[in-house]
mmCIF file of C-alpha atoms in Angstrom:
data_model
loop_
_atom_site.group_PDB
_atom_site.id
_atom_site.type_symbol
_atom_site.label_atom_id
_atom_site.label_comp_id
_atom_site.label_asym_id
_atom_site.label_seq_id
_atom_site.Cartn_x
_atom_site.Cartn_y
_atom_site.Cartn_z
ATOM 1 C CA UNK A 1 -38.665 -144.991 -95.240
ATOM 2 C CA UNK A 2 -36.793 -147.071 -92.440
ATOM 3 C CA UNK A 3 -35.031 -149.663 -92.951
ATOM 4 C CA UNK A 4 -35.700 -152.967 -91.126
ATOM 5 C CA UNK A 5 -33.480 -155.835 -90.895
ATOM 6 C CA UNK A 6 -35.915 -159.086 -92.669
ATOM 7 C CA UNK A 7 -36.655 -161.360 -90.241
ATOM 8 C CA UNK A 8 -35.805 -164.941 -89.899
ATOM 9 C CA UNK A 9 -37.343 -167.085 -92.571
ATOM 10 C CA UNK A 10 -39.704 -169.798 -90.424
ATOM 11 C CA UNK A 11 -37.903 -172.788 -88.915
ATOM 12 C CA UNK A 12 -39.242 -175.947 -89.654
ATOM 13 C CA UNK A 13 -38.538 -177.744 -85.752
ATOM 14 C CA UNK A 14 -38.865 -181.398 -84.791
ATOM 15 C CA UNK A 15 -40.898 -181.965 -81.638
ATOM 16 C CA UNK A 16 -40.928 -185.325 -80.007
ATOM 17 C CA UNK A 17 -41.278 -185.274 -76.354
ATOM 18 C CA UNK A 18 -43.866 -183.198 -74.050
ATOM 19 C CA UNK A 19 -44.651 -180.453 -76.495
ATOM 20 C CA UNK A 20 -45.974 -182.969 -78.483
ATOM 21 C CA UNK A 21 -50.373 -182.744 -79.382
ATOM 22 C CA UNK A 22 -51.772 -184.134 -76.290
ATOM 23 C CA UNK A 23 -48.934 -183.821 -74.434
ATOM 24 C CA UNK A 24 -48.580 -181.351 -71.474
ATOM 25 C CA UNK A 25 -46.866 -178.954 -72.321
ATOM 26 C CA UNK A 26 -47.920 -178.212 -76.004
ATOM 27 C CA UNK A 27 -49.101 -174.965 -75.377
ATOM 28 C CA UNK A 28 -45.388 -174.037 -75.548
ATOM 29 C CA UNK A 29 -45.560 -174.128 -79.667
ATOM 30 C CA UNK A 30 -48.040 -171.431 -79.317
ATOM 31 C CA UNK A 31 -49.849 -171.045 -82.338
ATOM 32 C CA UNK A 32 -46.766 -172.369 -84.466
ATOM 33 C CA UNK A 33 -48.210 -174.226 -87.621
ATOM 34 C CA UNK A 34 -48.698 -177.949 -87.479
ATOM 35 C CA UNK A 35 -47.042 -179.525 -90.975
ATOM 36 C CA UNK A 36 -47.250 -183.183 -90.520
ATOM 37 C CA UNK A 37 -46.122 -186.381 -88.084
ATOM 38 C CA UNK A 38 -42.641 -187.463 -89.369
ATOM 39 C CA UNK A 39 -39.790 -190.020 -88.297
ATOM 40 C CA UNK A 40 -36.260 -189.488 -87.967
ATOM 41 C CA UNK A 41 -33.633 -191.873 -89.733
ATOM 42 C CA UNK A 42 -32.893 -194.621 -87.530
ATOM 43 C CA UNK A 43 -29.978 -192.985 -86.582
ATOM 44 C CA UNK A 44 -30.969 -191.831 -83.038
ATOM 45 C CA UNK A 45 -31.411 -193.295 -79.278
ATOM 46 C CA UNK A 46 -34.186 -192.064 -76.527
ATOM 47 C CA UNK A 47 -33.701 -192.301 -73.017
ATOM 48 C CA UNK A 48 -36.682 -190.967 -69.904
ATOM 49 C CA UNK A 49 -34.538 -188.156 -68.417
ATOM 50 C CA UNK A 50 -35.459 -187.143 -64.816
ATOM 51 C CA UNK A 51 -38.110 -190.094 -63.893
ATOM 52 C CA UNK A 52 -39.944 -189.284 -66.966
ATOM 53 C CA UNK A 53 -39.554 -185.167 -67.308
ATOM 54 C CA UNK A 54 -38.375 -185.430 -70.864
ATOM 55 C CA UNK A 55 -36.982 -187.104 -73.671
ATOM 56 C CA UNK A 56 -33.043 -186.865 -74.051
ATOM 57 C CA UNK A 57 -32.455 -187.843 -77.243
ATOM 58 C CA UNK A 58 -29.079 -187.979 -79.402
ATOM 59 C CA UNK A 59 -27.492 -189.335 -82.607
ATOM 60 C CA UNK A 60 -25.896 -192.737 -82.957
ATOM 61 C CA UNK A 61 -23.484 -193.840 -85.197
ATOM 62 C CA UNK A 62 -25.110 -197.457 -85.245
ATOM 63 C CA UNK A 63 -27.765 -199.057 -83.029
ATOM 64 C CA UNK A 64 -30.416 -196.292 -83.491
ATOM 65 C CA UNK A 65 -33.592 -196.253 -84.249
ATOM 66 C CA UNK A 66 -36.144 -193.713 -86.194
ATOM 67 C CA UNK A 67 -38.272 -191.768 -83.423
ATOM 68 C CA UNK A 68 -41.454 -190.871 -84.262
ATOM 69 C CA UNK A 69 -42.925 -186.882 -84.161
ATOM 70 C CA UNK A 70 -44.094 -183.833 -85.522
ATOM 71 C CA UNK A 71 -43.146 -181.177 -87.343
ATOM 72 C CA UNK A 72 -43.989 -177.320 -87.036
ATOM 73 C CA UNK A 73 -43.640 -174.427 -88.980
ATOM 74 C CA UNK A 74 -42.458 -171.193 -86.001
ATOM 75 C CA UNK A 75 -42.040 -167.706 -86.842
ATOM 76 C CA UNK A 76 -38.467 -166.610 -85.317
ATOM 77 C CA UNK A 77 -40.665 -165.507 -82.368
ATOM 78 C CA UNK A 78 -42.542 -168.759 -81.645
ATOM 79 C CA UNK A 79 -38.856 -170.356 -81.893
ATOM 80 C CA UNK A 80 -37.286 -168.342 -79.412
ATOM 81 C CA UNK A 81 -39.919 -169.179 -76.719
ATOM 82 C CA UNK A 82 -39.639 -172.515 -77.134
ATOM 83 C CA UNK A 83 -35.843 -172.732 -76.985
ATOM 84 C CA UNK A 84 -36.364 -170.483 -73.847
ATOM 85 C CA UNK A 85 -38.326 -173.560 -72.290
ATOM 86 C CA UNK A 86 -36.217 -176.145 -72.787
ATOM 87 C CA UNK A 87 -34.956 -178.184 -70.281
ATOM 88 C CA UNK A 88 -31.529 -177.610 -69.148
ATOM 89 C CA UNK A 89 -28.659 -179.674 -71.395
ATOM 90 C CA UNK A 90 -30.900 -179.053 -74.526
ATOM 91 C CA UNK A 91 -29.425 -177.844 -77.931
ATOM 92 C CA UNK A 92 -30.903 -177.430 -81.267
ATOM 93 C CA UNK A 93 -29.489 -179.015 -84.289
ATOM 94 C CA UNK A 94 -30.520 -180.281 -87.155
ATOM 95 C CA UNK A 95 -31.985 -183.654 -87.651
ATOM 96 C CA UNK A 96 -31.991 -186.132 -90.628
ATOM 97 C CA UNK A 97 -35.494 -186.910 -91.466
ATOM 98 C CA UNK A 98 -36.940 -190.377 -92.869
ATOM 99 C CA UNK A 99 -38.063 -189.835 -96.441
ATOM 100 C CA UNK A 100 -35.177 -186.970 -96.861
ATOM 101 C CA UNK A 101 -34.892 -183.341 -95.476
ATOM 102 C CA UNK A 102 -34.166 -182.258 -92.193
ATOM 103 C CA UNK A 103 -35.635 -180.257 -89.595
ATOM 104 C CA UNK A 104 -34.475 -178.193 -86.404
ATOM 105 C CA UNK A 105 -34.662 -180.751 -83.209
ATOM 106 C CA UNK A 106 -33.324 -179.927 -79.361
ATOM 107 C CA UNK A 107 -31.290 -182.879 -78.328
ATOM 108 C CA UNK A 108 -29.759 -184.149 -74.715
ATOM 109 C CA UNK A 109 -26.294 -184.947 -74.157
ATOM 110 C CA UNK A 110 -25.699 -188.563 -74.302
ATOM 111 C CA UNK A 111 -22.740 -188.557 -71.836
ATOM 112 C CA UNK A 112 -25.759 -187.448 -69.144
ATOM 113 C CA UNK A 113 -28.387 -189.816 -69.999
ATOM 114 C CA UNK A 114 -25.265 -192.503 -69.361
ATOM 115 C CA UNK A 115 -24.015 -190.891 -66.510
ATOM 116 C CA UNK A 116 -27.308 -190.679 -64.343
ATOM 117 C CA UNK A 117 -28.383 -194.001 -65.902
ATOM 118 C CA UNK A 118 -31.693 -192.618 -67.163
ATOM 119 C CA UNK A 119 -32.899 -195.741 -68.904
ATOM 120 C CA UNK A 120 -33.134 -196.219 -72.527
ATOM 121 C CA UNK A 121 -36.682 -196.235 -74.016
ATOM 122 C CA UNK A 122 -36.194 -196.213 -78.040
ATOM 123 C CA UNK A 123 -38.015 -199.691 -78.213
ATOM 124 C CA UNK A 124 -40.952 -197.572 -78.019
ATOM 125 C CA UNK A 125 -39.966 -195.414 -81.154
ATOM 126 C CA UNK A 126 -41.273 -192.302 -79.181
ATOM 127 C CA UNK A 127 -41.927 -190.314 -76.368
ATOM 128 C CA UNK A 128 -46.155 -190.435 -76.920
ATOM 129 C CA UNK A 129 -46.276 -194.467 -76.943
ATOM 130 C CA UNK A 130 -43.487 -194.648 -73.684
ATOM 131 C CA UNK A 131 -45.674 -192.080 -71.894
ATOM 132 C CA UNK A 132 -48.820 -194.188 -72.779
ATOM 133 C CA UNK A 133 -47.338 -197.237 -71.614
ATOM 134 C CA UNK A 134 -46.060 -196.146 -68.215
ATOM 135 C CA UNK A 135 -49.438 -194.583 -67.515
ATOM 136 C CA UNK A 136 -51.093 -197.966 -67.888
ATOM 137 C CA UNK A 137 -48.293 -199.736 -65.869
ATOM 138 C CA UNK A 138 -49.388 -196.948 -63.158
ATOM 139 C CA UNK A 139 -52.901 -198.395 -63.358
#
């Protein structure tokens, strides 16, 4: 018999900007399980990073707002790929989610999204309904 190390139990991760269902770049969750949409406490802010690359999202102590996604179930595998996409600045951490639990999110540094002045878009509680909106103002 060999031994083999187990592997990582699945990580349930947050997505809420272009990996999103009907987003562009959702092919990056590869076959990773769809669970459900969820919210995050209101206990986060969302700024359009790059003239609309990507969310850059981060936690507030007050002023936030819940931002609205999905969650998936990824194999360690499925994980790693993702995180390998990620835009630069990204990090994982966990999230608080509305309702209770948490889940694994990647999150932008706030002192960027302040420093380039990449405007703030968590009126539109997430990155689907801002991305919908400046597609019609294009029209």
């Amino acid at each position: 018999d060999v031994f083999r190390l187990p592997s990582m139990a699945n990580k349930t991760v947050f997505i809420c900007g272009s990996a999103l269902r009907g987003q562009p770049t959702h092919d990056n969750l590869q076959s990773a399980k769809f669970v459900s949409e969820a919210k995050t406490t209101a206990s986060y802010r969302m700024h359009s990073v790059k003239d609309g690359w990507h969310p850059g999202i981060y936690a507030v102590e007050s002023g936030g707002v819940s931002i609205l996604g999905e969650l998936y179930d990824m194999t360690e595998e499925q994980y790693k790929f993702l995180e390998a996409g990620e835009p630069p600045n990204m990090y994982p951490v966990e999230i608080q989610l509305e309702g209770g639990g948490t889940a694994t999110a990647f999150l932008y540094p706030q002192d960027l999204c302040k420093e380039h002045n990449w405007p703030d878009i968590s009126e539109f509680g997430g990155w689907a309904a801002y991305k919908a909106s400046a597609a019609k103002q294009e029209n």
